[in-house]
Tab-separated table of C-alpha atoms in Angstrom:
chain	number	residue	atom	x	y	z
A	1	THR	CA	-23.680	-3.985	16.031
A	2	SER	CA	-21.055	-1.408	15.236
A	3	GLU	CA	-20.538	-0.932	18.953
A	4	ALA	CA	-19.646	-4.612	19.356
A	5	ARG	CA	-17.226	-4.523	16.407
A	6	VAL	CA	-15.510	-1.362	17.634
A	7	ARG	CA	-15.300	-2.719	21.179
A	8	ALA	CA	-13.697	-5.933	19.902
A	9	GLY	CA	-11.117	-3.885	17.992
A	10	LEU	CA	-10.392	-1.674	20.999
A	11	ASP	CA	-9.976	-4.737	23.211
A	12	GLN	CA	-7.448	-6.149	20.743
A	13	ILE	CA	-5.629	-2.812	20.643
A	14	GLU	CA	-5.472	-2.770	24.439
A	15	ARG	CA	-3.972	-6.250	24.423
A	16	ARG	CA	-1.467	-5.734	21.618
A	17	GLU	CA	-0.687	-2.069	21.027
A	18	GLY	CA	2.168	-2.041	23.521
A	19	ALA	CA	3.985	-4.621	21.412
A	20	VAL	CA	2.826	-3.664	17.896
A	21	GLY	CA	2.593	0.143	18.082
A	22	ALA	CA	0.248	0.616	15.127
A	23	TRP	CA	-1.500	3.807	16.278
A	24	GLN	CA	-0.357	7.411	16.180
A	25	HIS	CA	-3.625	8.762	17.570
A	26	LEU	CA	-6.420	6.796	19.218
A	27	ASP	CA	-9.450	8.057	21.162
A	28	PRO	CA	-11.440	4.975	22.269
A	29	GLU	CA	-14.383	6.955	23.619
A	30	TYR	CA	-14.743	8.910	20.379
A	31	ALA	CA	-14.666	5.663	18.386
A	32	MET	CA	-17.432	4.256	20.601
A	33	GLN	CA	-19.494	7.443	20.197
A	34	GLN	CA	-19.360	7.063	16.411
A	35	ALA	CA	-20.375	3.404	16.639
A	36	ARG	CA	-23.327	4.061	18.942
A	37	ALA	CA	-24.558	6.878	16.728
A	38	LEU	CA	-24.444	4.594	13.685
A	39	ASP	CA	-26.303	1.835	15.545
A	40	ARG	CA	-29.106	4.282	16.376
A	41	GLY	CA	-29.606	5.367	12.770
A	42	PRO	CA	-30.402	3.835	9.386
A	43	ALA	CA	-27.744	2.153	7.241
A	44	ARG	CA	-25.613	4.839	5.606
A	45	GLY	CA	-23.610	2.901	3.030
A	46	LEU	CA	-21.347	-0.013	2.225
A	47	LEU	CA	-19.126	0.610	5.268
A	48	HIS	CA	-21.909	1.073	7.821
A	49	GLY	CA	-20.476	0.465	11.285
A	50	VAL	CA	-17.108	-0.864	10.084
A	51	PRO	CA	-13.978	0.359	11.960
A	52	VAL	CA	-11.332	1.868	9.673
A	53	GLY	CA	-7.730	2.907	10.298
A	54	ILE	CA	-6.639	6.195	8.717
A	55	LYS	CA	-3.045	6.565	7.563
A	56	ASP	CA	-1.505	9.613	9.223
A	57	LEU	CA	-0.657	11.104	5.832
A	58	MET	CA	-4.362	11.944	5.473
A	59	ASP	CA	-6.005	15.050	6.926
A	60	THR	CA	-8.619	14.629	9.652
A	61	ALA	CA	-10.610	17.560	11.010
A	62	ASP	CA	-11.231	15.961	14.406
A	63	MET	CA	-7.828	14.370	15.041
A	64	PRO	CA	-4.194	15.513	14.807
A	65	THR	CA	-2.451	14.888	11.478
A	66	ARG	CA	1.298	14.642	11.936
A	67	TYR	CA	2.552	13.310	8.552
A	68	GLY	CA	5.112	11.331	10.566
A	69	THR	CA	7.195	14.415	11.436
A	70	ARG	CA	7.704	16.631	14.471
A	71	ILE	CA	7.271	19.655	12.185
A	72	TYR	CA	3.525	18.982	12.348
A	73	GLU	CA	3.438	17.791	15.970
A	74	ASN	CA	0.242	19.702	16.874
A	75	HIS	CA	-1.241	20.128	13.397
A	76	ARG	CA	-5.044	20.124	13.232
A	77	PRO	CA	-6.362	20.371	9.643
A	78	ALA	CA	-9.524	22.346	8.972
A	79	ALA	CA	-11.108	19.539	6.949
A	80	ASP	CA	-10.994	15.814	6.305
A	81	ALA	CA	-9.182	14.426	3.303
A	82	ALA	CA	-11.715	13.434	0.642
A	83	CYS	CA	-11.198	9.708	1.241
A	84	VAL	CA	-11.779	10.162	4.991
A	85	ALA	CA	-14.926	12.216	4.408
A	86	LEU	CA	-16.197	9.558	1.996
A	87	THR	CA	-15.466	6.837	4.554
A	88	ARG	CA	-17.636	8.624	7.109
A	89	ALA	CA	-20.362	9.211	4.511
A	90	ALA	CA	-20.415	5.475	3.750
A	91	GLY	CA	-20.903	4.709	7.457
A	92	GLY	CA	-17.324	3.869	8.405
A	93	VAL	CA	-16.089	4.436	11.955
A	94	VAL	CA	-12.837	6.389	11.996
A	95	MET	CA	-10.938	4.391	14.591
A	96	GLY	CA	-7.812	6.551	14.695
A	97	LYS	CA	-4.613	7.505	12.862
A	98	THR	CA	-2.048	4.837	12.011
A	99	VAL	CA	1.725	5.258	12.257
A	100	ILE	CA	3.841	6.183	9.234
A	101	PRO	CA	7.550	6.936	8.715
A	102	GLU	CA	8.632	10.556	8.414
A	103	PHE	CA	6.682	12.074	5.495
A	104	SER	CA	5.847	8.498	4.528
A	105	CYS	CA	9.422	8.041	3.278
A	106	TYR	CA	12.255	7.232	5.684
A	107	THR	CA	12.972	7.125	9.445
A	108	PRO	CA	10.375	4.533	10.486
A	109	GLY	CA	7.916	5.030	13.321
A	110	LYS	CA	7.353	2.724	16.298
A	111	THR	CA	5.347	-0.004	14.535
A	112	ALA	CA	6.501	-3.638	14.672
A	113	ASN	CA	5.423	-6.661	12.649
A	114	PRO	CA	2.586	-8.414	14.535
A	115	HIS	CA	3.836	-11.841	13.383
A	116	ASP	CA	7.181	-11.227	15.099
A	117	VAL	CA	7.766	-7.871	16.740
A	118	ARG	CA	11.521	-8.132	16.138
A	119	HIS	CA	10.831	-7.557	12.433
A	120	THR	CA	9.690	-4.556	10.394
A	121	PRO	CA	6.071	-4.299	9.226
A	122	GLY	CA	7.283	-2.560	6.071
A	123	GLY	CA	6.377	0.948	5.085
A	124	SER	CA	5.153	3.464	4.644
A	125	SER	CA	1.674	2.151	5.475
A	126	SER	CA	3.243	0.494	8.502
A	127	GLY	CA	0.589	1.054	11.148
A	128	SER	CA	-2.265	0.335	8.749
A	129	ALA	CA	-0.856	-3.025	7.639
A	130	ALA	CA	-0.005	-4.058	11.198
A	131	ALA	CA	-3.415	-3.009	12.552
A	132	VAL	CA	-5.247	-5.046	9.907
A	133	ALA	CA	-2.932	-8.041	10.318
A	134	ASP	CA	-3.407	-8.024	14.102
A	135	CYS	CA	-7.234	-7.794	13.872
A	136	MET	CA	-7.399	-4.311	15.405
A	137	VAL	CA	-9.438	-3.109	12.424
A	138	PRO	CA	-10.711	-4.977	9.354
A	139	LEU	CA	-9.863	-2.125	6.964
A	140	ALA	CA	-7.256	0.617	6.780
A	141	PHE	CA	-5.955	3.155	4.306
A	142	GLY	CA	-2.581	3.010	2.635
A	143	THR	CA	-0.885	5.130	0.015
A	144	GLN	CA	1.766	4.078	-2.475
A	145	THR	CA	4.404	6.048	-4.341
A	146	GLU	CA	7.121	3.369	-4.339
A	147	GLY	CA	5.931	0.257	-2.486
A	148	SER	CA	4.068	1.609	0.504
A	149	ILE	CA	0.971	-0.601	0.224
A	150	ILE	CA	2.215	-3.784	-1.418
A	151	ARG	CA	5.390	-4.255	0.635
A	152	PRO	CA	3.821	-3.842	4.120
A	153	ALA	CA	0.929	-6.044	2.987
A	154	ALA	CA	3.501	-8.680	2.038
A	155	TYR	CA	5.444	-8.407	5.281
A	156	CYS	CA	2.323	-8.428	7.467
A	157	GLY	CA	0.453	-11.110	5.523
A	158	VAL	CA	-2.618	-9.110	4.493
A	159	VAL	CA	-4.231	-8.098	1.217
A	160	GLY	CA	-2.942	-4.813	-0.159
A	161	TYR	CA	-4.687	-3.089	-3.054
A	162	LYS	CA	-2.991	-0.258	-4.943
A	163	PRO	CA	-5.595	0.907	-7.460
A	164	SER	CA	-4.996	2.378	-10.872
A	165	PHE	CA	-3.533	5.853	-10.423
A	166	GLY	CA	-6.253	8.365	-9.585
A	167	LEU	CA	-9.070	5.897	-8.911
A	168	ILE	CA	-9.485	7.024	-5.284
A	169	CYS	CA	-9.469	10.783	-4.734
A	170	ARG	CA	-6.338	12.014	-2.934
A	171	ALA	CA	-7.436	15.581	-2.089
A	172	GLY	CA	-6.332	16.258	1.474
A	173	VAL	CA	-3.565	13.643	1.383
A	174	LYS	CA	-0.090	15.135	1.882
A	175	ALA	CA	1.419	15.313	-1.609
A	176	LEU	CA	4.839	13.774	-2.163
A	177	VAL	CA	5.116	12.770	-5.834
A	178	ASP	CA	2.165	14.203	-7.681
A	179	SER	CA	2.502	12.006	-10.763
A	180	LEU	CA	2.653	8.742	-8.765
A	181	ASP	CA	0.959	9.091	-5.338
A	182	THR	CA	-1.958	6.652	-5.116
A	183	VAL	CA	-4.501	6.085	-2.336
A	184	GLY	CA	-5.245	2.428	-1.663
A	185	VAL	CA	-6.451	0.037	0.999
A	186	LEU	CA	-5.411	-2.840	3.252
A	187	ALA	CA	-7.746	-5.657	4.278
A	188	ARG	CA	-7.690	-9.342	5.159
A	189	THR	CA	-9.503	-10.510	2.003
A	190	VAL	CA	-9.748	-9.306	-1.578
A	191	PRO	CA	-13.562	-8.876	-1.357
A	192	ASP	CA	-13.105	-6.616	1.683
A	193	ALA	CA	-10.535	-4.503	-0.152
A	194	ALA	CA	-12.873	-4.279	-3.141
A	195	LEU	CA	-15.797	-3.293	-0.895
A	196	PHE	CA	-13.764	-0.491	0.664
A	197	ALA	CA	-12.704	0.847	-2.738
A	198	ALA	CA	-16.257	0.599	-4.080
A	199	ALA	CA	-17.544	2.634	-1.146
A	200	LEU	CA	-14.985	5.370	-1.840
A	201	THR	CA	-15.562	5.573	-5.592
A	202	ASP	CA	-19.263	4.726	-6.114
A	203	ARG	CA	-18.033	1.996	-8.477
A	204	THR	CA	-20.074	-1.046	-7.504
A	205	GLU	CA	-18.472	-2.926	-10.393
A	206	LEU	CA	-15.410	-3.249	-8.142
A	207	LEU	CA	-17.309	-5.629	-5.853
A	208	VAL	CA	-15.917	-9.021	-6.783
A	209	GLU	CA	-19.333	-10.688	-6.704
A	210	ASN	CA	-20.419	-8.307	-9.472
A	211	THR	CA	-17.680	-9.397	-11.894
A	212	ARG	CA	-17.961	-12.607	-13.887
A	213	ILE	CA	-14.647	-13.924	-15.137
A	214	SER	CA	-13.544	-16.813	-17.297
A	215	PRO	CA	-10.327	-18.699	-16.430
A	216	PRO	CA	-7.641	-16.014	-16.669
A	217	ARG	CA	-4.466	-15.973	-18.734
A	218	VAL	CA	-1.652	-15.456	-16.212
A	219	ALA	CA	1.911	-14.388	-16.917
A	220	VAL	CA	4.681	-15.092	-14.406
A	221	CYS	CA	6.862	-11.983	-14.433
A	222	ARG	CA	10.115	-12.167	-12.482
A	223	THR	CA	11.201	-8.676	-13.655
A	224	TYR	CA	14.743	-7.449	-14.282
A	225	GLU	CA	15.232	-7.162	-10.514
A	226	TRP	CA	14.964	-10.931	-9.983
A	227	LYS	CA	18.509	-11.232	-8.581
A	228	GLU	CA	17.201	-9.503	-5.429
A	229	ALA	CA	14.678	-12.282	-4.734
A	230	ALA	CA	15.299	-14.410	-1.634
A	231	PRO	CA	14.716	-18.181	-1.887
A	232	GLU	CA	11.309	-17.942	-0.227
A	233	THR	CA	10.128	-15.409	-2.814
A	234	ALA	CA	11.334	-17.622	-5.660
A	235	MET	CA	9.608	-20.636	-4.120
A	236	ALA	CA	6.391	-18.693	-3.554
A	237	LEU	CA	6.246	-17.530	-7.175
A	238	ASP	CA	7.064	-20.987	-8.530
A	239	SER	CA	4.526	-22.597	-6.197
A	240	ALA	CA	1.853	-20.101	-7.237
A	241	ALA	CA	2.499	-20.786	-10.919
A	242	ALA	CA	2.368	-24.559	-10.422
A	243	THR	CA	-0.806	-24.425	-8.320
A	244	LEU	CA	-2.597	-22.180	-10.803
A	245	ALA	CA	-1.547	-24.340	-13.746
A	246	GLY	CA	-2.717	-27.428	-11.866
A	247	ALA	CA	-6.107	-25.786	-11.397
A	248	GLY	CA	-6.486	-25.323	-15.158
A	249	THR	CA	-5.285	-21.731	-15.452
A	250	GLN	CA	-3.219	-20.832	-18.513
A	251	VAL	CA	0.185	-19.868	-17.070
A	252	LYS	CA	3.217	-18.716	-19.059
A	253	ASP	CA	6.526	-17.066	-18.202
A	254	LEU	CA	6.950	-13.474	-19.352
A	255	GLN	CA	10.158	-11.548	-19.925
A	256	LEU	CA	9.384	-7.837	-19.991
A	257	PRO	CA	10.760	-5.944	-22.998
A	258	GLU	CA	14.213	-4.331	-22.813
A	259	ALA	CA	12.745	-0.875	-22.137
A	260	PHE	CA	11.822	-1.983	-18.618
A	261	LYS	CA	15.460	-2.416	-17.601
A	262	GLU	CA	15.686	1.349	-17.017
A	263	LEU	CA	12.323	1.830	-15.308
A	264	ASN	CA	13.388	1.204	-11.709
A	265	ALA	CA	16.065	3.892	-11.922
A	266	ALA	CA	13.681	6.215	-13.777
A	267	HIS	CA	11.116	5.904	-10.974
A	268	THR	CA	13.737	6.975	-8.432
A	269	VAL	CA	14.595	10.079	-10.467
A	270	ILE	CA	10.916	11.026	-10.800
A	271	LEU	CA	10.437	10.570	-7.064
A	272	LYS	CA	13.446	12.668	-6.098
A	273	PHE	CA	12.649	15.538	-8.437
A	274	GLU	CA	8.991	15.791	-7.420
A	275	VAL	CA	9.386	15.239	-3.672
A	276	ALA	CA	11.932	18.077	-3.467
A	277	ARG	CA	9.255	20.392	-4.848
A	278	ALA	CA	6.274	18.954	-2.993
A	279	LEU	CA	8.093	19.485	0.319
A	280	ALA	CA	9.566	22.862	-0.676
A	281	TYR	CA	8.061	24.675	2.321
A	282	GLU	CA	9.349	22.152	4.831
A	283	ARG	CA	12.733	21.962	3.078
A	284	LEU	CA	13.183	25.739	3.000
A	285	HIS	CA	11.793	26.594	6.435
A	286	HIS	CA	12.171	23.510	8.656
A	287	PHE	CA	15.208	21.657	7.341
A	288	SER	CA	16.779	21.472	10.803
A	289	SER	CA	13.719	19.547	12.040
A	290	PHE	CA	14.234	16.692	9.556
A	291	SER	CA	15.739	13.478	10.881
A	292	PRO	CA	19.339	12.925	9.695
A	293	ASP	CA	18.266	10.247	7.196
A	294	PHE	CA	15.505	12.398	5.761
A	295	ALA	CA	17.792	15.421	5.524
A	296	THR	CA	20.252	13.309	3.532
A	297	LEU	CA	17.437	12.195	1.231
A	298	MET	CA	16.306	15.777	0.647
A	299	LYS	CA	19.843	16.901	-0.229
A	300	SER	CA	20.001	14.087	-2.767
A	301	CYS	CA	16.600	15.124	-4.163
A	302	GLU	CA	17.747	18.707	-4.637
A	303	GLN	CA	20.552	17.523	-6.931
A	304	CYS	CA	18.175	15.927	-9.439
A	305	THR	CA	18.070	18.030	-12.624
A	306	VAL	CA	15.194	18.909	-14.923
A	307	GLU	CA	16.959	17.101	-17.774
A	308	GLU	CA	17.243	13.893	-15.725
A	309	TYR	CA	13.607	14.187	-14.703
A	310	ASP	CA	12.332	14.698	-18.263
A	311	ALA	CA	14.326	11.704	-19.481
A	312	ALA	CA	12.920	9.547	-16.661
A	313	VAL	CA	9.364	10.614	-17.479
A	314	ARG	CA	9.903	9.609	-21.121
A	315	ILE	CA	11.097	6.156	-20.027
A	316	ALA	CA	8.019	5.701	-17.845
A	317	GLU	CA	5.672	6.827	-20.616
A	318	THR	CA	7.319	4.432	-23.095
A	319	CYS	CA	6.984	1.499	-20.691
A	320	ARG	CA	3.314	2.275	-20.075
A	321	ARG	CA	2.633	2.114	-23.808
A	322	VAL	CA	4.594	-1.127	-24.169
A	323	LEU	CA	2.816	-2.728	-21.206
A	324	ALA	CA	-0.555	-2.125	-22.819
A	325	GLY	CA	0.621	-4.374	-25.660
A	326	VAL	CA	1.807	-7.040	-23.201
A	327	PHE	CA	-1.699	-7.236	-21.772
A	328	ALA	CA	-3.075	-8.106	-25.188
A	329	SER	CA	-1.852	-11.656	-24.480
A	330	PHE	CA	-2.499	-11.873	-20.709
A	331	ASP	CA	-5.202	-10.864	-18.248
A	332	VAL	CA	-2.891	-10.426	-15.253
A	333	LEU	CA	0.752	-10.762	-14.318
A	334	ILE	CA	1.976	-12.320	-11.086
A	335	ALA	CA	5.247	-10.985	-9.721
A	336	PRO	CA	7.146	-10.673	-6.429
A	337	SER	CA	5.715	-8.251	-3.865
A	338	ALA	CA	8.935	-8.017	-1.841
A	339	PRO	CA	12.406	-9.583	-1.890
A	340	GLY	CA	11.479	-12.014	0.890
A	341	GLU	CA	10.232	-12.140	4.462
A	342	ALA	CA	10.227	-8.973	6.564
A	343	PRO	CA	13.786	-8.040	7.573
A	344	GLU	CA	14.723	-8.137	11.235
A	345	GLY	CA	14.910	-4.789	13.029
A	346	LEU	CA	12.669	-1.724	13.051
A	347	GLY	CA	15.124	0.806	11.636
A	348	TYR	CA	14.553	-0.161	7.993
A	349	THR	CA	11.217	-0.834	6.293
A	350	GLY	CA	12.624	-3.099	3.590
A	351	ASN	CA	13.733	-2.964	-0.025
A	352	ARG	CA	11.331	-1.381	-2.544
A	353	ILE	CA	13.100	-2.953	-5.516
A	354	PHE	CA	10.118	-5.080	-6.641
A	355	ASN	CA	7.564	-2.262	-6.272
A	356	ARG	CA	8.918	0.767	-8.097
A	357	ILE	CA	8.265	-0.292	-11.670
A	358	TRP	CA	4.598	-1.094	-11.007
A	359	SER	CA	4.077	2.245	-9.269
A	360	ALA	CA	5.673	3.985	-12.250
A	361	LEU	CA	3.347	2.061	-14.594
A	362	LEU	CA	0.267	3.355	-12.667
A	363	VAL	CA	-1.480	-0.033	-12.908
A	364	PRO	CA	-3.657	-1.813	-10.300
A	365	CYS	CA	-1.698	-4.153	-8.016
A	366	ILE	CA	-3.025	-6.556	-5.376
A	367	HIS	CA	-0.852	-8.462	-2.932
A	368	VAL	CA	-2.261	-11.852	-1.935
A	369	PRO	CA	-0.617	-13.703	0.980
A	370	PHE	CA	-0.468	-17.489	0.934
A	371	PHE	CA	3.016	-18.658	1.835
A	372	LYS	CA	5.358	-18.638	4.850
A	373	GLY	CA	9.111	-18.361	4.731
A	374	PRO	CA	11.783	-20.134	6.772
A	375	ARG	CA	11.211	-17.847	9.778
A	376	GLY	CA	7.470	-18.405	9.672
A	377	LEU	CA	6.799	-14.893	8.339
A	378	PRO	CA	4.342	-14.181	5.503
A	379	VAL	CA	5.221	-14.215	1.817
A	380	GLY	CA	2.917	-13.885	-1.195
A	381	VAL	CA	2.658	-12.631	-4.743
A	382	GLN	CA	1.447	-9.488	-6.458
A	383	VAL	CA	-1.337	-9.668	-9.048
A	384	THR	CA	-1.174	-6.839	-11.603
A	385	GLY	CA	-3.688	-5.920	-14.292
A	386	PRO	CA	-3.999	-3.338	-17.064
A	387	PHE	CA	-4.506	0.315	-16.193
A	388	GLY	CA	-8.177	1.029	-15.493
A	389	GLU	CA	-9.130	-2.672	-15.335
A	390	ASP	CA	-9.430	-2.701	-11.548
A	391	ALA	CA	-12.706	-4.618	-11.348
A	392	ARG	CA	-11.435	-7.522	-13.422
A	393	THR	CA	-8.034	-7.495	-11.691
A	394	LEU	CA	-9.677	-7.666	-8.253
A	395	ALA	CA	-11.921	-10.531	-9.352
A	396	ILE	CA	-8.961	-12.481	-10.740
A	397	ALA	CA	-6.895	-11.753	-7.617
A	398	HIS	CA	-9.736	-13.128	-5.489
A	399	ARG	CA	-9.835	-16.268	-7.613
A	400	ILE	CA	-6.051	-16.667	-7.409
A	401	HIS	CA	-6.038	-16.076	-3.654
A	402	GLY	CA	-8.599	-18.822	-3.200
A	403	GLN	CA	-6.571	-21.271	-5.263
A	404	LEU	CA	-3.404	-20.475	-3.278
A	405	ALA	CA	-5.110	-20.646	0.111
A	406	ASP	CA	-3.029	-23.418	1.678
A	407	GLU	CA	-0.049	-21.861	3.425
A	408	ARG	CA	3.281	-23.616	3.009
A	409	VAL	CA	6.432	-23.362	5.070
A	410	VAL	CA	9.772	-23.185	3.287
A	411	PRO	CA	12.236	-25.613	4.978
């Protein structure tokens, strides 16, 4: 029953929330009311009775929505974000709101990594990734503009799915970078992530059991940021390539074309220019309420010029066209999801260096965990497919995840 599933999640939250701190708002009785109501009625959809964590960047009509900032301490939206409304329509139980950093950018919240609470869970989908990893909920929402789904999924050892840009409706999600913001999901398996996305989009082709695939052509892409990779990330990528090749998959190394050398920096310019405008009201009327780190970021954003922005957009558009040609020879690319294990300390959510280019390219990305680093913390790889080819990319990621299932510990 839904009641049993919600009760199990609430029991786990009671045991672990004091250490993990995944939840910004939680009303156990309201969660149980939703579950009981669903148990009394007919099946409503693909998510019937399933508890779901809602990232606190998303509006909820029946719960506070804080966007990670004291500016919106008592904010109560008039309506649900579209993705939240669609979750309810598909039978999902809205368990509560998960913690995010300030405006989903900097100044982390209280959440710790459930594998070792001395370490960051990543960000900005911090609470969502931690809640899924710690079995508080089986599904939770994330959003990604830089690396806010893939990196916390990597650090917390769960599956993170950043869809092709625009696949999941983002109406009612606090806008930060309009040309890049993407709603996605966190789960413990690729089929669960696909199920969640299918429920939100009416695209049953996303369900991995509905997609037949032949052995994929896989490219190993270390990217121009490879110097930032820790030994455990290098070993994970090499191990993944060797395991896949040993299973009969065609695996080749790929060096991205020269144009991609500028893409990481271009993404940062696009982000700064657009976030300064998306948060114009808060910047102009509530600047003194920003944390010191966020205030510094906003001052930097204000200095970004139109000319710099237009040049960065041209770089991103060029790389998107070039990448389409790369995928003529490969079905998916595997690449690092993060520089290494989750860093120690809760004041920094980790380096986004391996995430920015893929967010700028707007393509579907799926983190699959399978490895453990020297501290026993999760490591994995990102599976990336062509824009719009989410169903096939999910199916291949599921296949790859199964082939990489044995966790290894780096000495």
